[in-house]
Short mmCIF file of C-alpha atoms in Angstrom, two decimals:
data_model
loop_
_atom_site.label_atom_id
_atom_site.label_comp_id
_atom_site.label_asym_id
_atom_site.label_seq_id
_atom_site.Cartn_x
_atom_site.Cartn_y
_atom_site.Cartn_z
CA VAL A 9 10.40 15.54 5.92
CA MET A 10 8.90 12.63 3.98
CA GLY A 11 12.21 10.39 3.53
CA LEU A 12 12.63 10.41 7.24
CA ALA A 13 8.99 10.27 8.39
CA TYR A 14 9.26 6.82 6.61
CA ALA A 15 12.16 5.22 7.71
CA PHE A 16 11.70 5.70 11.59
CA THR A 17 7.76 5.36 10.91
CA PRO A 18 6.93 3.54 14.24
CA ARG A 19 5.04 0.71 11.99
CA LEU A 20 8.34 -0.44 10.83
CA ILE A 21 10.45 -0.62 13.62
CA VAL A 22 8.29 -2.91 15.45
CA LEU A 23 7.65 -4.94 12.32
CA GLY A 24 11.76 -5.35 12.65
CA GLY A 25 11.31 -5.53 16.17
CA ALA A 26 8.59 -8.77 15.78
CA GLY A 27 10.82 -10.23 12.86
CA HIS A 28 9.12 -9.77 9.35
CA LEU A 29 11.91 -9.07 7.92
CA ASP A 30 10.25 -9.68 4.87
CA VAL A 31 7.73 -7.54 4.98
CA ILE A 32 10.39 -4.07 5.60
CA ALA A 33 12.89 -5.27 2.83
CA ALA A 34 8.97 -5.41 0.18
CA LEU A 35 8.59 -1.89 2.08
CA ALA A 36 11.87 -0.32 1.81
CA TRP A 37 10.58 -0.54 -1.64
CA LEU A 38 7.70 1.65 -1.49
CA PRO A 39 9.06 5.27 -1.71
CA TRP A 40 11.21 4.43 -5.05
CA LEU A 41 8.09 2.34 -6.85
CA MET A 42 5.80 4.99 -6.22
CA TRP A 43 9.53 7.91 -7.46
CA ALA A 44 9.58 5.43 -10.68
CA VAL A 45 5.30 5.72 -11.85
CA GLU A 46 5.53 9.68 -10.78
CA GLY A 47 8.25 9.76 -13.65
CA VAL A 48 6.32 6.97 -15.67
CA HIS A 49 10.18 5.52 -16.05
CA TRP A 50 9.55 2.06 -17.05
CA ARG A 51 12.58 0.43 -16.58
CA TRP A 52 12.39 1.34 -12.59
CA ILE A 53 8.72 0.72 -12.19
CA GLY A 54 9.70 -3.70 -12.74
CA VAL A 55 12.96 -3.42 -11.32
CA PHE A 56 11.20 -1.79 -7.96
CA ALA A 57 8.51 -3.39 -8.40
CA ALA A 58 10.24 -6.71 -8.44
CA LEU A 59 12.30 -6.26 -6.02
CA CYS A 60 9.04 -5.13 -3.35
CA PHE A 61 7.31 -8.91 -5.20
CA LEU A 62 10.05 -10.72 -4.25
CA GLY A 63 10.60 -9.38 -0.79
CA ASP A 64 7.31 -9.82 -0.20
CA VAL A 65 3.95 -11.61 -1.82
CA ARG A 66 1.79 -10.38 0.94
CA THR A 67 2.46 -6.68 1.18
CA ALA A 68 3.55 -6.98 -2.99
CA VAL A 69 -0.67 -6.49 -2.72
CA PHE A 70 -1.23 -3.33 -0.74
CA VAL A 71 2.11 -1.72 -2.87
CA PHE A 72 0.83 -2.28 -6.54
CA ALA A 73 -2.77 -1.44 -4.96
CA LEU A 74 -1.58 1.65 -4.17
CA ALA A 75 0.82 1.94 -7.49
CA GLY A 76 -1.85 0.70 -10.13
CA ALA A 77 -3.89 3.11 -8.14
CA TYR A 78 -0.98 6.72 -8.29
CA ALA A 79 -0.54 5.13 -11.89
CA LEU A 80 -4.17 5.43 -12.85
CA TRP A 81 -4.26 8.79 -11.66
CA ARG A 82 -1.09 9.57 -13.36
CA TRP A 83 -2.61 8.95 -16.65
CA TYR A 84 -5.65 11.33 -16.49
CA GLN A 85 -3.84 13.97 -14.99
CA GLN A 86 -1.82 13.71 -18.45
CA LYS A 87 -4.44 13.67 -20.49
CA ARG A 88 -4.81 10.00 -21.17
CA SER A 89 -2.24 9.99 -22.95
CA ARG A 90 -1.71 6.73 -24.81
CA MET A 91 2.10 6.76 -24.66
CA ILE A 92 1.90 6.97 -20.99
CA LEU A 93 -0.32 3.59 -20.79
CA LEU A 94 2.11 1.76 -22.97
CA ARG A 95 5.43 3.06 -20.87
CA TYR A 96 2.97 2.23 -17.08
CA SER A 97 2.42 -1.58 -19.62
CA ALA A 98 5.98 -2.22 -20.59
CA GLY A 99 7.24 -1.56 -16.64
CA ALA A 100 4.33 -4.06 -15.77
CA THR A 101 5.97 -6.68 -18.50
CA LEU A 102 8.94 -6.41 -17.18
CA ALA A 103 7.82 -7.18 -13.48
CA LEU A 104 6.08 -10.01 -14.36
CA SER A 105 9.36 -11.55 -16.25
CA LEU A 106 11.61 -10.47 -13.33
CA THR A 107 9.36 -12.47 -10.85
CA ALA A 108 8.33 -15.22 -13.09
CA VAL A 109 10.87 -17.13 -10.30
CA GLN A 110 8.42 -16.41 -7.45
CA TRP A 111 4.61 -16.07 -9.11
CA LEU A 112 4.75 -19.55 -11.51
CA PRO A 113 5.80 -21.74 -8.94
CA LEU A 114 3.65 -20.60 -6.58
CA ILE A 115 0.38 -20.83 -9.50
CA PHE A 116 1.30 -24.24 -9.41
CA THR A 117 1.80 -25.21 -5.77
CA LEU A 118 -1.52 -23.35 -5.57
CA PRO A 119 -4.00 -25.99 -4.35
CA LEU A 120 -1.71 -27.42 -2.29
CA LEU A 121 -1.45 -24.11 0.63
CA SER A 122 -3.35 -23.98 3.60
CA ARG A 123 -4.27 -20.89 3.19
CA VAL A 124 -6.75 -21.23 0.16
CA GLY A 125 -8.67 -22.75 3.00
CA LEU A 126 -9.47 -20.18 5.12
CA THR A 127 -12.31 -19.23 6.30
CA ALA A 128 -13.73 -14.93 6.61
CA ASP A 129 -13.32 -15.13 10.11
CA GLU A 130 -10.32 -16.53 9.88
CA ALA A 131 -8.34 -14.39 7.13
CA GLY A 132 -9.97 -11.65 9.64
CA ILE A 133 -7.76 -11.71 12.42
CA PHE A 134 -7.21 -8.64 14.27
CA SER A 135 -9.60 -6.72 12.36
CA LEU A 136 -9.49 -3.88 13.48
CA GLN A 137 -11.98 -2.03 16.38
CA PRO A 138 -13.50 1.85 15.77
CA ILE A 139 -11.68 2.29 19.52
CA ASP A 140 -8.21 1.34 18.09
CA TRP A 141 -8.23 4.73 15.65
CA THR A 142 -7.20 6.34 18.77
CA GLY A 143 -3.47 4.91 18.02
CA LEU A 144 -3.39 7.37 15.44
CA ILE A 145 -3.01 9.88 18.29
CA VAL A 146 -1.93 8.00 21.44
CA ALA A 147 0.70 5.12 20.60
CA THR A 148 -0.17 2.41 22.93
CA LYS A 149 1.74 -0.52 24.55
CA ALA A 150 -1.93 -2.42 23.95
CA ALA A 151 -1.30 -2.08 19.97
CA SER A 152 0.55 -5.15 18.43
CA HIS A 153 2.85 -5.54 15.45
CA GLU A 154 -0.06 -6.04 13.39
CA THR A 155 -2.24 -2.89 15.06
CA LEU A 156 -0.04 -0.46 15.50
CA LEU A 157 -1.69 2.54 13.92
CA TYR A 158 0.95 4.91 15.00
CA VAL A 159 2.45 7.68 12.48
CA GLY A 160 4.35 9.93 14.68
CA ILE A 161 1.11 12.92 16.25
CA GLY A 162 3.87 15.74 13.84
CA ALA A 163 3.79 13.90 11.27
CA LEU A 164 -0.22 13.51 11.90
CA ALA A 165 -0.74 17.75 12.42
CA LEU A 166 1.14 18.26 9.61
CA ALA A 167 -0.52 15.71 7.00
CA ILE A 168 -3.81 17.49 8.03
CA VAL A 169 -2.51 21.03 7.04
CA GLY A 170 -0.29 19.20 3.61
CA LEU A 171 -4.39 17.87 2.98
CA VAL A 172 -7.09 21.26 3.63
CA SER A 173 -4.82 23.46 1.91
CA ASP A 174 -5.51 22.10 -1.20
CA TRP A 175 -8.02 19.24 -0.99
CA ARG A 176 -8.40 19.60 -4.57
CA LYS A 177 -5.22 18.54 -5.77
CA ARG A 178 -3.90 16.53 -2.82
CA TRP A 179 -7.87 14.36 -2.49
CA PHE A 180 -5.65 11.40 -3.93
CA TRP A 181 -4.16 11.31 -0.76
CA GLY A 182 -6.89 11.58 1.20
CA VAL A 183 -8.48 8.61 -0.23
CA ILE A 184 -5.67 6.52 -0.11
CA VAL A 185 -5.69 7.26 4.10
CA LEU A 186 -10.04 6.46 4.01
CA ALA A 187 -9.70 3.09 1.90
CA ALA A 188 -6.50 1.64 3.28
CA GLY A 189 -8.57 2.64 7.24
CA TRP A 190 -11.27 1.37 6.32
CA TYR A 191 -10.00 -1.85 4.68
CA ALA A 192 -7.86 -2.35 7.76
CA MET A 193 -10.79 -2.46 10.12
CA GLY A 194 -11.92 -5.98 8.39
CA LEU A 195 -14.18 -7.95 9.52
CA ASN A 196 -15.60 -4.74 11.57
CA GLY A 197 -16.55 -2.50 8.61
CA VAL A 198 -18.01 -3.56 5.06
CA LEU A 199 -15.35 -3.00 3.04
CA TRP A 200 -12.90 -6.12 3.30
CA PRO A 201 -16.27 -8.17 3.13
CA LEU A 202 -17.64 -7.05 0.25
CA LEU A 203 -13.62 -7.57 -1.23
CA VAL A 204 -13.29 -10.86 -0.24
CA ARG A 205 -16.58 -11.66 -1.57
CA ILE A 206 -15.51 -10.07 -4.92
CA ALA A 207 -12.04 -11.61 -4.70
CA PRO A 208 -12.13 -14.62 -2.46
CA PRO A 209 -8.04 -14.73 -3.08
CA LEU A 210 -7.65 -11.26 -0.52
CA LEU A 211 -8.97 -14.63 2.32
CA TRP A 212 -4.82 -16.16 1.64
CA LEU A 213 -3.43 -12.26 2.78
CA ARG A 214 -5.31 -12.51 5.92
CA VAL A 215 -4.91 -9.88 8.50
CA PRO A 216 -6.41 -6.77 7.01
CA PRO A 217 -4.78 -4.21 9.30
CA ARG A 218 -2.03 -5.18 7.27
CA ALA A 219 -2.90 -2.85 4.28
CA TRP A 220 -2.84 0.43 6.66
CA VAL A 221 1.09 0.20 6.11
CA ILE A 222 -0.56 1.72 2.63
CA GLY A 223 -2.25 4.77 5.16
CA ILE A 224 0.71 5.01 6.68
CA PHE A 225 2.40 5.98 3.39
CA ALA A 226 0.00 8.19 1.94
CA LEU A 227 0.28 10.55 5.62
CA ILE A 228 3.58 10.61 4.87
CA VAL A 229 3.40 12.27 1.45
CA LEU A 230 0.48 15.04 2.93
CA SER A 231 2.44 15.86 5.48
CA GLY A 232 5.99 16.69 3.42
CA TYR A 233 2.68 19.06 1.69
CA GLY A 234 1.96 19.92 4.93
CA VAL A 235 6.02 21.21 5.36
CA GLN A 236 5.88 22.81 2.18
CA THR A 237 2.84 25.19 3.06
#
């Protein structure tokens, strides 16, 4: 159920229609990367993270934020095992090695990029308005490929069931949904302006609602738990 919901989520379909195949190429590896993090398969962590990064650098930032947070959560659950931490570190090192062909030239060309001069108002384009969150329940034609929130009413209902049925074990995914949604508010929220002040390179990513793909993924995971319940 989770796999089908992710493969046919409206956001991915609309991205394809808008021509953002690079974003889809990156997001295709998100479930596999999370599987590798779950099983602490350090070689696959490196491979899948590299494939995601080489697909689309901007999307990879959000994917890595989710994978990193999940890795820390899993590490904490495993009583802060030193071996698990070493395996995660090995996976990250492998990913860095496999993607050097991309990030090394990027470092040297960074001063020449137009994105370096972006202001918060320019980077915060398409920031979500509070009224836009009705799009979680009703898919509207007014939503663009950047602001589409709809994940499917069935998936949303199952996600709620999955969360409330055992929130003590699944609170992590609820936090991811809230964090992604808060970030997607961009200029109309508090989180995004604060983060870009702390880490100005986040301005280069532009369009805060792009982070909602992480929220969609978390909702789909919760919907799987809902089916299980």
